[in-house]
Amino acid sequence: MALNVIMMGPPGAGKGTQAERFARERNLLKVSTGDILREAIKAETPVGRTAKATMEQGRLVDDPTMIAIVRERLMQPDAMQGFVLDGFPRTVAQARALDRIMTERDGGPLIVVDIVVPERDLVRRLAYRRICSSCGANADPFDPTESADRCKRCGGEFIQRTDDSEDVVLRRLKVYEHDTRPLVDYYKDRPTFRIVDGAQAPERVAQELAAVIDSAAAAREPRRAARLPRVDNRMEPQL
Ligand code: AMP
């Protein structure tokens, strides 16, 4: 059964790291819109050229561009076995578009996980976050043996993301509150919506995340079970 997962949560909640790990463990495609945009900037594509300034200011790239990127990726055959989305949707318009894409794909419901972390922790985490200047991977918080300045995967140098500077982080958190938090209301009544406490150690978050995703996947079962004949297995009243 295909698992289609959205990792939600503010910048610094650990979405990228957790999405990466979960996708690897379950052999799912990971789609990170931030990574796609950073690659487009590196390759100096037309999208990269227009997105660069917007990203550096901590603002959101426009909905039509983002929806087109995600639609194109999710309609490819390798996405039909399931996916983990990191960084999309970020607006209600994007969430609506994603619902339409899911209907077109006819590939099962979305499992939505909201990773919750207090704001003071986010600011501190983002100040320390490092990514590889060569392959773009996050320094791995699961791996205590990872060196502080070199990427284990490719040997590239770890640097701070340009949008992780303090003033841009504060803007990104404001943008999150204004544009992205309303998505919790958009999704919260679905039987496949789950919340995870992201303030715990990454290893613990990963375990909890896997457990809630499995429980959400099981939550789609009752609809099928409802089609089976009902068996009344109540105990007879004791007289
Ligand atoms: P992230 O790596 O997810 O933190 O994204 C980095 C930046 O890329 C964001 O601050 C936005 O400028 C842009 N971005 C990524 N995903 C989206 C999206 N779904 N909608 C709009 N902008 C996005």
Coordinates of N, CA and C and ligand atoms in Angstrom, one line a residue:
M1 N 0.8 -1.2 0.0 CA 0.0 0.0 0.0 C 0.9 1.3 0.0
A2 N 0.6 2.2 -0.9 CA 1.5 3.4 -1.0 C 1.3 4.3 0.1
L3 N 2.4 4.8 0.7 CA 2.3 5.8 1.8 C 2.6 7.1 1.2
N4 N 1.6 8.1 1.3 CA 1.8 9.4 0.8 C 1.8 10.4 2.0
V5 N 3.0 10.9 2.3 CA 3.2 11.6 3.6 C 3.6 13.0 3.4
I6 N 2.9 13.9 4.2 CA 3.4 15.3 4.2 C 4.0 15.6 5.6
M7 N 5.2 16.1 5.6 CA 5.8 16.5 6.9 C 5.6 18.0 7.0
M8 N 4.8 18.4 8.0 CA 4.5 19.8 8.3 C 5.3 20.2 9.5
G9 N 5.4 21.5 9.7 CA 6.0 22.1 10.9 C 6.8 23.3 10.5
P10 N 7.2 24.1 11.5 CA 7.9 25.4 11.2 C 9.3 25.1 10.8
P11 N 10.0 26.1 10.2 CA 11.4 26.0 9.9 C 12.2 25.6 11.1
G12 N 13.0 24.6 11.0 CA 13.8 24.1 12.1 C 13.2 23.0 13.0
A13 N 12.0 22.6 12.6 CA 11.3 21.5 13.3 C 11.9 20.2 13.1
G14 N 12.7 20.1 12.0 CA 13.4 18.8 11.7 C 12.7 18.0 10.6
K15 N 11.8 18.7 9.9 CA 11.1 18.1 8.8 C 12.0 17.4 7.8
G16 N 13.1 18.1 7.3 CA 14.0 17.6 6.3 C 14.7 16.4 6.7
T17 N 15.2 16.4 7.9 CA 16.0 15.3 8.5 C 15.1 14.1 8.6
Q18 N 13.9 14.3 9.2 CA 13.0 13.2 9.5 C 12.4 12.7 8.2
A19 N 12.2 13.6 7.2 CA 11.6 13.1 5.9 C 12.7 12.2 5.2
E20 N 13.9 12.7 5.2 CA 15.0 11.9 4.6 C 15.1 10.5 5.2
R21 N 15.1 10.5 6.5 CA 15.2 9.2 7.2 C 14.0 8.2 6.9
F22 N 12.8 8.8 7.1 CA 11.7 8.0 6.9 C 11.6 7.4 5.5
A23 N 11.9 8.3 4.5 CA 11.8 7.9 3.1 C 12.8 6.8 2.8
R24 N 14.0 7.0 3.4 CA 15.1 5.9 3.2 C 14.6 4.6 3.8
E25 N 14.1 4.6 5.0 CA 13.7 3.4 5.7 C 12.6 2.7 5.0
R26 N 11.6 3.5 4.4 CA 10.5 2.8 3.8 C 10.6 2.8 2.3
N27 N 11.7 3.2 1.8 CA 12.0 3.1 0.3 C 11.0 4.0 -0.5
L28 N 10.8 5.2 0.0 CA 9.8 6.1 -0.6 C 10.6 7.2 -1.3
L29 N 9.9 7.9 -2.2 CA 10.6 9.1 -2.9 C 10.4 10.2 -1.9
K30 N 11.5 11.0 -1.7 CA 11.4 12.2 -0.9 C 11.4 13.4 -1.8
V31 N 10.5 14.3 -1.6 CA 10.4 15.5 -2.5 C 10.5 16.7 -1.5
S32 N 11.7 17.3 -1.6 CA 11.9 18.5 -0.8 C 11.9 19.8 -1.7
T33 N 10.8 20.6 -1.5 CA 10.8 21.8 -2.5 C 11.9 22.7 -2.2
G34 N 12.4 22.9 -0.9 CA 13.5 23.7 -0.7 C 14.8 23.2 -1.4
D35 N 15.0 21.9 -1.4 CA 16.2 21.3 -2.1 C 16.0 21.6 -3.6
I36 N 14.8 21.4 -4.1 CA 14.6 21.6 -5.6 C 14.9 23.0 -6.0
L37 N 14.5 24.0 -5.1 CA 14.8 25.4 -5.4 C 16.3 25.7 -5.3
R38 N 16.9 25.1 -4.2 CA 18.3 25.4 -4.1 C 19.1 24.8 -5.2
E39 N 18.7 23.7 -5.7 CA 19.4 23.1 -6.9 C 19.2 24.0 -8.1
A40 N 17.9 24.5 -8.3 CA 17.6 25.4 -9.4 C 18.5 26.7 -9.4
I41 N 18.7 27.2 -8.1 CA 19.5 28.4 -8.0 C 21.0 28.0 -8.4
K42 N 21.5 26.9 -8.0 CA 22.8 26.5 -8.3 C 23.0 26.4 -9.8
A43 N 22.0 25.7 -10.4 CA 22.0 25.5 -11.9 C 21.7 26.7 -12.7
E44 N 21.3 27.8 -12.0 CA 20.9 29.1 -12.7 C 19.8 28.9 -13.7
T45 N 18.8 28.1 -13.4 CA 17.7 27.9 -14.3 C 16.8 29.1 -14.1
P46 N 15.8 29.3 -15.0 CA 14.9 30.5 -14.9 C 14.2 30.5 -13.6
V47 N 13.7 29.3 -13.1 CA 13.0 29.3 -11.8 C 14.0 29.7 -10.7
G48 N 15.2 29.2 -10.8 CA 16.3 29.5 -9.8 C 16.6 31.0 -9.7
R49 N 16.6 31.6 -10.9 CA 17.0 33.0 -10.9 C 15.9 33.8 -10.3
T50 N 14.6 33.5 -10.5 CA 13.5 34.3 -9.9 C 13.3 33.9 -8.4
A51 N 13.7 32.7 -8.0 CA 13.4 32.3 -6.6 C 14.5 32.8 -5.7
K52 N 15.7 33.0 -6.2 CA 16.9 33.3 -5.3 C 16.6 34.5 -4.3
A53 N 16.2 35.6 -4.8 CA 16.0 36.8 -4.0 C 14.9 36.5 -2.9
T54 N 13.8 35.9 -3.4 CA 12.7 35.6 -2.6 C 13.1 34.7 -1.4
M55 N 13.9 33.7 -1.7 CA 14.3 32.7 -0.7 C 15.3 33.4 0.3
E56 N 16.2 34.2 -0.3 CA 17.2 34.9 0.6 C 16.5 35.9 1.6
Q57 N 15.3 36.4 1.2 CA 14.6 37.3 2.1 C 13.7 36.5 3.1
G58 N 13.6 35.2 2.9 CA 12.8 34.4 3.8 C 11.3 34.4 3.4
R59 N 11.0 34.9 2.2 CA 9.6 34.9 1.7 C 9.3 33.6 1.0
L60 N 8.0 33.5 0.6 CA 7.6 32.3 -0.1 C 7.6 32.5 -1.6
V61 N 8.1 31.5 -2.3 CA 8.0 31.5 -3.8 C 6.6 31.4 -4.2
D62 N 6.2 32.0 -5.3 CA 4.7 32.1 -5.6 C 4.1 30.7 -5.8
D63 N 2.8 30.6 -5.5 CA 2.1 29.4 -5.5 C 2.1 28.7 -6.9
P64 N 1.8 29.4 -8.0 CA 1.8 28.7 -9.3 C 3.1 28.0 -9.6
T65 N 4.2 28.7 -9.3 CA 5.6 28.0 -9.6 C 5.7 26.8 -8.8
M66 N 5.4 26.9 -7.4 CA 5.6 25.7 -6.6 C 4.6 24.6 -6.9
I67 N 3.4 24.9 -7.3 CA 2.4 23.9 -7.6 C 2.9 23.1 -8.9
A68 N 3.4 23.9 -9.9 CA 3.9 23.3 -11.1 C 5.0 22.3 -10.8
I69 N 6.0 22.8 -10.0 CA 7.1 21.9 -9.6 C 6.7 20.6 -9.0
V70 N 5.8 20.7 -8.0 CA 5.3 19.5 -7.3 C 4.5 18.6 -8.2
R71 N 3.6 19.2 -9.0 CA 2.7 18.4 -9.9 C 3.6 17.6 -10.8
E72 N 4.6 18.3 -11.4 CA 5.5 17.6 -12.4 C 6.2 16.4 -11.7
R73 N 6.6 16.6 -10.5 CA 7.4 15.5 -9.8 C 6.5 14.4 -9.3
L74 N 5.3 14.7 -8.8 CA 4.4 13.7 -8.2 C 3.7 12.9 -9.3
M75 N 3.7 13.4 -10.6 CA 3.0 12.6 -11.6 C 4.0 11.7 -12.3
Q76 N 5.2 11.7 -11.9 CA 6.2 10.7 -12.5 C 6.0 9.3 -11.9
P77 N 6.3 8.3 -12.7 CA 6.0 6.9 -12.3 C 6.7 6.5 -11.0
D78 N 7.9 7.0 -10.7 CA 8.5 6.6 -9.4 C 7.9 7.2 -8.2
A79 N 6.9 8.2 -8.4 CA 6.2 8.8 -7.2 C 5.0 8.0 -6.9
M80 N 4.6 7.0 -7.8 CA 3.3 6.3 -7.6 C 3.4 5.3 -6.5
Q81 N 4.6 4.9 -6.1 CA 4.8 3.9 -5.0 C 4.6 4.6 -3.6
G82 N 4.4 5.9 -3.6 CA 4.4 6.7 -2.4 C 5.5 7.7 -2.3
F83 N 5.3 8.7 -1.4 CA 6.3 9.8 -1.4 C 6.2 10.4 0.0
V84 N 7.3 11.2 0.3 CA 7.3 12.0 1.5 C 7.6 13.4 1.1
L85 N 6.7 14.3 1.4 CA 6.8 15.7 0.9 C 7.4 16.5 2.1
D86 N 8.5 17.3 1.8 CA 9.1 18.1 2.8 C 9.1 19.5 2.3
G87 N 8.3 20.4 3.0 CA 8.3 21.8 2.6 C 7.1 22.2 1.7
F88 N 6.3 21.3 1.4 CA 5.1 21.6 0.6 C 3.9 20.7 1.1
P89 N 2.7 21.2 1.2 CA 2.3 22.6 0.9 C 2.7 23.6 2.0
R90 N 2.8 24.9 1.6 CA 3.1 25.9 2.6 C 1.9 26.9 2.6
T91 N 1.0 26.8 1.8 CA -0.2 27.8 1.8 C -1.4 26.9 1.5
V92 N -2.6 27.5 1.9 CA -3.8 26.8 1.6 C -4.0 26.5 0.1
A93 N -3.6 27.5 -0.7 CA -3.8 27.3 -2.2 C -3.0 26.1 -2.6
Q94 N -1.8 25.9 -2.0 CA -0.9 24.8 -2.4 C -1.6 23.5 -1.9
A95 N -2.2 23.5 -0.7 CA -2.8 22.3 -0.2 C -4.0 21.9 -1.0
R96 N -4.8 22.9 -1.5 CA -5.9 22.6 -2.4 C -5.4 22.0 -3.7
A97 N -4.3 22.5 -4.2 CA -3.8 22.0 -5.5 C -3.3 20.6 -5.3
L98 N -2.7 20.3 -4.1 CA -2.2 19.0 -3.8 C -3.4 18.0 -3.8
D99 N -4.5 18.4 -3.2 CA -5.7 17.5 -3.2 C -6.1 17.2 -4.6
R100 N -6.0 18.2 -5.5 CA -6.4 17.9 -6.9 C -5.4 17.0 -7.5
I101 N -4.2 17.2 -7.2 CA -3.1 16.3 -7.8 C -3.4 14.8 -7.3
M102 N -3.7 14.7 -6.0 CA -3.9 13.3 -5.5 C -5.2 12.7 -6.1
T103 N -6.2 13.5 -6.4 CA -7.4 12.9 -7.1 C -7.0 12.4 -8.5
E104 N -6.2 13.2 -9.2 CA -5.7 12.8 -10.5 C -4.9 11.6 -10.5
R105 N -4.0 11.5 -9.5 CA -3.1 10.3 -9.4 C -3.9 9.1 -8.9
D106 N -5.0 9.3 -8.2 CA -5.8 8.2 -7.6 C -4.9 7.2 -6.8
G107 N -4.0 7.8 -6.0 CA -3.1 6.9 -5.3 C -3.2 6.9 -3.8
G108 N -4.5 6.9 -3.3 CA -4.7 6.8 -1.9 C -4.5 8.2 -1.2
P109 N -5.0 8.2 0.1 CA -5.0 9.5 0.8 C -3.7 10.0 1.3
L110 N -3.7 11.2 1.7 CA -2.5 11.8 2.3 C -2.4 11.6 3.8
I111 N -1.2 11.3 4.3 CA -1.0 11.2 5.7 C -0.3 12.5 6.1
V112 N -0.8 13.3 7.0 CA -0.3 14.6 7.3 C 0.3 14.6 8.7
V113 N 1.6 14.8 8.9 CA 2.2 14.8 10.2 C 2.7 16.2 10.5
D114 N 2.2 16.8 11.6 CA 2.6 18.1 12.0 C 3.7 17.9 13.2
I115 N 4.9 18.4 12.9 CA 6.0 18.3 13.9 C 6.0 19.6 14.7
V116 N 5.7 19.5 16.0 CA 5.5 20.7 16.8 C 6.7 20.9 17.7
V117 N 7.3 22.1 17.6 CA 8.5 22.5 18.4 C 8.3 23.9 18.9
P118 N 8.6 24.2 20.2 CA 8.4 25.6 20.7 C 9.3 26.6 19.9
E119 N 8.9 27.8 19.8 CA 9.6 28.8 18.9 C 11.0 29.1 19.4
R120 N 11.2 29.1 20.8 CA 12.6 29.4 21.2 C 13.6 28.3 20.8
D121 N 13.1 27.1 20.7 CA 14.0 26.0 20.3 C 14.3 26.1 18.8
L122 N 13.3 26.6 18.0 CA 13.5 26.7 16.6 C 14.6 27.7 16.3
V123 N 14.6 28.9 16.9 CA 15.6 29.9 16.7 C 17.0 29.4 17.0
R124 N 17.1 28.7 18.1 CA 18.4 28.1 18.5 C 18.9 27.1 17.5
R125 N 18.0 26.2 17.1 CA 18.4 25.1 16.2 C 18.8 25.7 14.8
L126 N 18.1 26.7 14.3 CA 18.4 27.2 13.0 C 19.7 27.9 13.0
A127 N 20.1 28.6 14.2 CA 21.4 29.2 14.3 C 22.5 28.2 14.2
Y128 N 22.3 27.0 14.6 CA 23.4 26.0 14.6 C 23.3 25.1 13.4
R129 N 22.2 25.2 12.6 CA 22.1 24.2 11.5 C 23.2 24.4 10.4
R130 N 23.7 23.3 9.9 CA 24.7 23.4 8.8 C 24.3 22.5 7.7
I131 N 24.6 23.0 6.5 CA 24.3 22.1 5.3 C 25.6 22.0 4.5
C132 N 25.7 20.9 3.7 CA 26.9 20.7 2.9 C 26.8 21.7 1.7
S133 N 27.9 22.4 1.5 CA 28.0 23.3 0.4 C 28.0 22.6 -1.0
S134 N 28.4 21.3 -1.0 CA 28.5 20.6 -2.2 C 27.2 19.8 -2.6
C135 N 26.7 19.0 -1.7 CA 25.6 18.1 -2.0 C 24.3 18.6 -1.4
G136 N 24.3 19.6 -0.5 CA 23.1 20.2 0.1 C 22.5 19.5 1.2
A137 N 23.1 18.3 1.6 CA 22.6 17.5 2.7 C 22.7 18.3 4.1
N138 N 21.8 18.1 5.0 CA 21.9 18.6 6.3 C 22.9 17.8 7.1
A139 N 23.7 18.5 8.0 CA 24.5 17.8 8.9 C 23.6 16.8 9.7
D140 N 24.0 15.6 9.9 CA 23.1 14.6 10.4 C 23.0 14.6 11.9
P141 N 21.9 15.0 12.5 CA 21.8 15.0 14.0 C 21.7 13.6 14.6
F142 N 21.4 12.6 13.7 CA 21.4 11.2 14.2 C 22.8 10.6 14.4
D143 N 23.7 11.3 13.8 CA 25.1 10.7 13.7 C 26.1 11.4 14.5
P144 N 26.4 10.9 15.7 CA 27.4 11.6 16.6 C 28.8 11.6 16.0
T145 N 29.0 10.7 15.0 CA 30.4 10.6 14.5 C 30.6 11.6 13.3
E146 N 29.5 12.3 12.9 CA 29.7 13.2 11.7 C 30.6 14.4 12.2
S147 N 31.6 14.7 11.4 CA 32.5 15.8 11.8 C 31.7 17.2 11.7
A148 N 32.2 18.1 12.4 CA 31.5 19.4 12.5 C 31.7 20.2 11.2
D149 N 32.7 19.9 10.4 CA 32.9 20.8 9.3 C 32.9 20.1 7.9
R150 N 32.9 18.8 7.9 CA 32.9 18.1 6.6 C 31.7 17.1 6.4
C151 N 31.2 17.1 5.2 CA 30.1 16.2 5.0 C 30.6 14.7 4.8
K152 N 29.9 13.8 5.5 CA 30.3 12.4 5.4 C 30.1 11.8 4.0
R153 N 29.0 12.3 3.4 CA 28.6 11.7 2.1 C 29.6 12.0 1.0
C154 N 30.0 13.3 0.9 CA 30.7 13.7 -0.2 C 32.0 14.5 0.1
G155 N 32.2 14.7 1.4 CA 33.5 15.4 1.8 C 33.4 17.0 1.7
G156 N 32.2 17.4 1.3 CA 32.0 18.9 1.1 C 32.0 19.6 2.4
E157 N 32.2 20.9 2.3 CA 32.3 21.7 3.6 C 30.9 22.1 4.1
F158 N 30.7 22.0 5.4 CA 29.5 22.4 6.0 C 29.4 24.0 6.1
I159 N 28.3 24.5 5.7 CA 28.2 26.0 5.8 C 26.8 26.3 6.4
Q160 N 26.6 27.6 6.7 CA 25.3 28.0 7.2 C 24.4 28.3 6.0
R161 N 23.2 28.0 5.9 CA 22.3 28.4 4.8 C 22.1 29.9 4.9
T162 N 22.1 30.5 3.7 CA 22.0 32.0 3.7 C 20.7 32.5 4.4
D163 N 19.7 31.6 4.3 CA 18.4 32.1 4.9 C 18.3 31.6 6.4
D164 N 19.4 31.1 7.0 CA 19.4 30.8 8.4 C 20.0 31.9 9.3
S165 N 20.3 33.0 8.7 CA 20.8 34.2 9.5 C 19.6 34.7 10.4
E166 N 20.0 35.3 11.5 CA 18.9 35.6 12.5 C 17.7 36.4 11.9
D167 N 18.0 37.5 11.2 CA 16.9 38.3 10.7 C 16.0 37.5 9.7
V168 N 16.7 36.7 8.9 CA 15.8 36.0 7.9 C 15.0 34.9 8.6
V169 N 15.6 34.3 9.6 CA 14.9 33.2 10.4 C 13.6 33.9 11.0
L170 N 13.8 35.1 11.6 CA 12.6 35.7 12.2 C 11.5 35.9 11.2
R171 N 11.9 36.4 10.0 CA 10.9 36.6 8.9 C 10.3 35.2 8.5
R172 N 11.1 34.2 8.4 CA 10.5 32.9 8.0 C 9.5 32.4 9.0
L173 N 9.8 32.6 10.3 CA 8.9 32.2 11.3 C 7.6 33.0 11.2
K174 N 7.7 34.3 10.9 CA 6.5 35.1 10.7 C 5.7 34.6 9.6
V175 N 6.4 34.3 8.4 CA 5.7 33.8 7.2 C 5.0 32.5 7.5
Y176 N 5.7 31.7 8.3 CA 5.1 30.4 8.7 C 3.8 30.6 9.5
E177 N 3.8 31.5 10.5 CA 2.6 31.7 11.3 C 1.5 32.2 10.4
H178 N 1.8 33.1 9.5 CA 0.8 33.8 8.7 C 0.2 32.9 7.6
D179 N 1.2 32.2 6.8 CA 0.7 31.5 5.6 C 0.6 30.0 5.8
T180 N 1.4 29.4 6.7 CA 1.5 27.9 6.7 C 0.7 27.3 7.9
R181 N 0.7 28.0 9.0 CA 0.0 27.4 10.2 C -1.5 27.2 9.9
P182 N -2.1 28.1 9.1 CA -3.6 27.8 8.8 C -3.8 26.4 8.1
L183 N -2.7 25.8 7.7 CA -2.9 24.5 7.1 C -3.3 23.4 8.1
V184 N -2.9 23.7 9.4 CA -3.3 22.8 10.4 C -4.8 22.7 10.5
D185 N -5.5 23.8 10.4 CA -7.0 23.8 10.3 C -7.5 23.1 9.1
Y186 N -6.8 23.3 8.0 CA -7.2 22.7 6.7 C -7.2 21.2 6.8
Y187 N -6.2 20.6 7.6 CA -6.1 19.2 7.6 C -6.6 18.5 8.9
K188 N -6.8 19.3 10.0 CA -6.9 18.6 11.3 C -8.0 17.7 11.5
D189 N -9.1 17.8 10.7 CA -10.2 16.9 10.9 C -10.1 15.6 10.0
R190 N -9.1 15.5 9.3 CA -8.9 14.3 8.5 C -8.5 13.1 9.4
P191 N -9.0 11.9 9.1 CA -8.6 10.8 10.0 C -7.1 10.4 9.9
T192 N -6.4 11.0 8.9 CA -5.0 10.7 8.7 C -4.1 11.9 9.1
F193 N -4.6 12.8 9.9 CA -3.8 13.9 10.5 C -3.2 13.4 11.8
R194 N -1.9 13.7 12.0 CA -1.3 13.3 13.3 C -0.3 14.4 13.7
I195 N -0.1 14.5 15.1 CA 0.9 15.5 15.6 C 2.0 14.7 16.3
V196 N 3.2 15.2 16.1 CA 4.4 14.6 16.8 C 5.1 15.7 17.5
D197 N 5.6 15.3 18.7 CA 6.4 16.3 19.6 C 7.8 16.3 19.0
G198 N 8.2 17.4 18.3 CA 9.5 17.5 17.7 C 10.6 18.0 18.6
A199 N 10.2 18.3 19.9 CA 11.2 18.8 20.8 C 12.1 17.7 21.4
Q200 N 11.7 16.5 21.1 CA 12.5 15.3 21.7 C 13.7 15.1 20.9
A201 N 14.6 14.2 21.4 CA 15.8 13.8 20.7 C 15.4 13.3 19.3
P202 N 16.2 13.5 18.2 CA 15.8 13.1 16.9 C 15.4 11.6 16.7
E203 N 16.2 10.8 17.5 CA 15.9 9.4 17.4 C 14.5 9.0 17.9
R204 N 14.1 9.7 19.0 CA 12.8 9.5 19.6 C 11.7 10.0 18.6
V205 N 12.0 11.2 18.0 CA 11.0 11.8 17.1 C 10.8 10.8 15.9
A206 N 11.9 10.2 15.4 CA 11.8 9.3 14.3 C 10.9 8.1 14.7
Q207 N 11.1 7.6 15.9 CA 10.3 6.4 16.3 C 8.8 6.8 16.4
E208 N 8.5 8.0 17.0 CA 7.1 8.4 17.2 C 6.5 8.6 15.8
L209 N 7.3 9.3 14.9 CA 6.8 9.6 13.6 C 6.4 8.3 12.8
A210 N 7.3 7.3 12.9 CA 7.0 6.0 12.2 C 5.7 5.4 12.8
A211 N 5.6 5.5 14.1 CA 4.4 4.9 14.7 C 3.1 5.6 14.3
V212 N 3.1 7.0 14.3 CA 1.9 7.7 14.0 C 1.6 7.5 12.5
I213 N 2.6 7.4 11.6 CA 2.3 7.3 10.2 C 1.7 5.9 10.0
D214 N 2.2 4.9 10.7 CA 1.6 3.5 10.6 C 0.1 3.5 11.1
S215 N -0.1 4.3 12.2 CA -1.5 4.3 12.7 C -2.4 5.1 11.8
A216 N -1.9 6.1 11.1 CA -2.7 6.9 10.2 C -3.0 6.0 9.0
A217 N -2.0 5.2 8.5 CA -2.3 4.4 7.4 C -3.4 3.4 7.7
A218 N -3.3 2.9 8.9 CA -4.4 1.9 9.3 C -5.7 2.6 9.5
A219 N -5.7 3.9 9.7 CA -7.0 4.6 9.9 C -7.8 4.7 8.6
R220 N -7.2 4.4 7.5 CA -8.0 4.4 6.3 C -8.8 3.1 6.1
E221 N -8.4 2.1 7.0 CA -9.1 0.8 6.8 C -10.6 0.7 7.1
P222 N -11.1 1.5 8.2 CA -12.5 1.3 8.5 C -13.4 1.5 7.3
R223 N -13.0 2.4 6.4 CA -13.9 2.7 5.3 C -14.1 1.4 4.5
R224 N -13.0 0.7 4.3 CA -13.1 -0.6 3.6 C -13.9 -1.6 4.4
A225 N -13.6 -1.7 5.7 CA -14.2 -2.6 6.6 C -15.7 -2.4 6.6
A226 N -16.1 -1.1 6.5 CA -17.5 -0.8 6.6 C -18.3 -1.5 5.5
R227 N -17.6 -1.9 4.4 CA -18.4 -2.6 3.3 C -18.6 -4.1 3.6
L228 N -17.9 -4.6 4.6 CA -18.1 -6.0 5.0 C -19.4 -6.2 5.8
P229 N -20.0 -7.4 5.7 CA -21.2 -7.6 6.5 C -20.9 -7.3 8.0
R230 N -21.8 -6.7 8.7 CA -21.6 -6.4 10.1 C -21.9 -7.6 11.0
V231 N -21.0 -7.9 11.9 CA -21.2 -9.0 12.8 C -21.5 -8.4 14.2
D232 N -22.6 -8.8 14.8 CA -23.0 -8.3 16.1 C -22.4 -9.3 17.1
N233 N -21.2 -8.8 17.7 CA -20.6 -9.7 18.7 C -20.7 -9.2 20.1
R234 N -21.8 -8.4 20.4 CA -22.0 -7.9 21.7 C -22.4 -9.1 22.6
M235 N -21.9 -9.1 23.9 CA -22.3 -10.1 24.8 C -23.8 -10.1 25.1
E236 N -24.4 -11.2 25.3 CA -25.8 -11.2 25.7 C -25.8 -10.6 27.2
P237 N -26.9 -9.8 27.5 CA -26.9 -9.3 28.8 C -27.0 -10.4 29.9
Q238 N -26.3 -10.3 30.9 CA -26.4 -11.3 32.0 C -27.7 -11.1 32.8
L239 N -28.5 -12.1 32.9 CA -29.8 -11.9 33.6 C -29.6 -12.3 35.1
Ligands
AMP1 P1 13.0 24.9 3.2 O1 14.3 24.3 2.7 O2 11.8 24.0 3.1 O3 13.1 25.6 4.5 O4 12.7 26.1 2.1 C1 13.6 27.2 1.9 C2 12.9 28.3 1.2 O5 12.4 27.9 -0.1 C3 11.6 28.8 1.8 O6 11.9 29.8 2.8 C4 10.9 29.5 0.6 O7 11.5 30.7 0.3 C5 11.2 28.5 -0.5 N1 10.1 27.4 -0.5 C6 10.3 26.1 -0.3 N2 9.2 25.4 -0.4 C7 8.2 26.3 -0.7 C8 6.8 26.3 -0.9 N3 6.1 25.1 -0.9 N4 6.2 27.4 -1.2 C9 6.8 28.6 -1.3 N5 8.2 28.7 -1.1 C10 8.9 27.6 -0.8

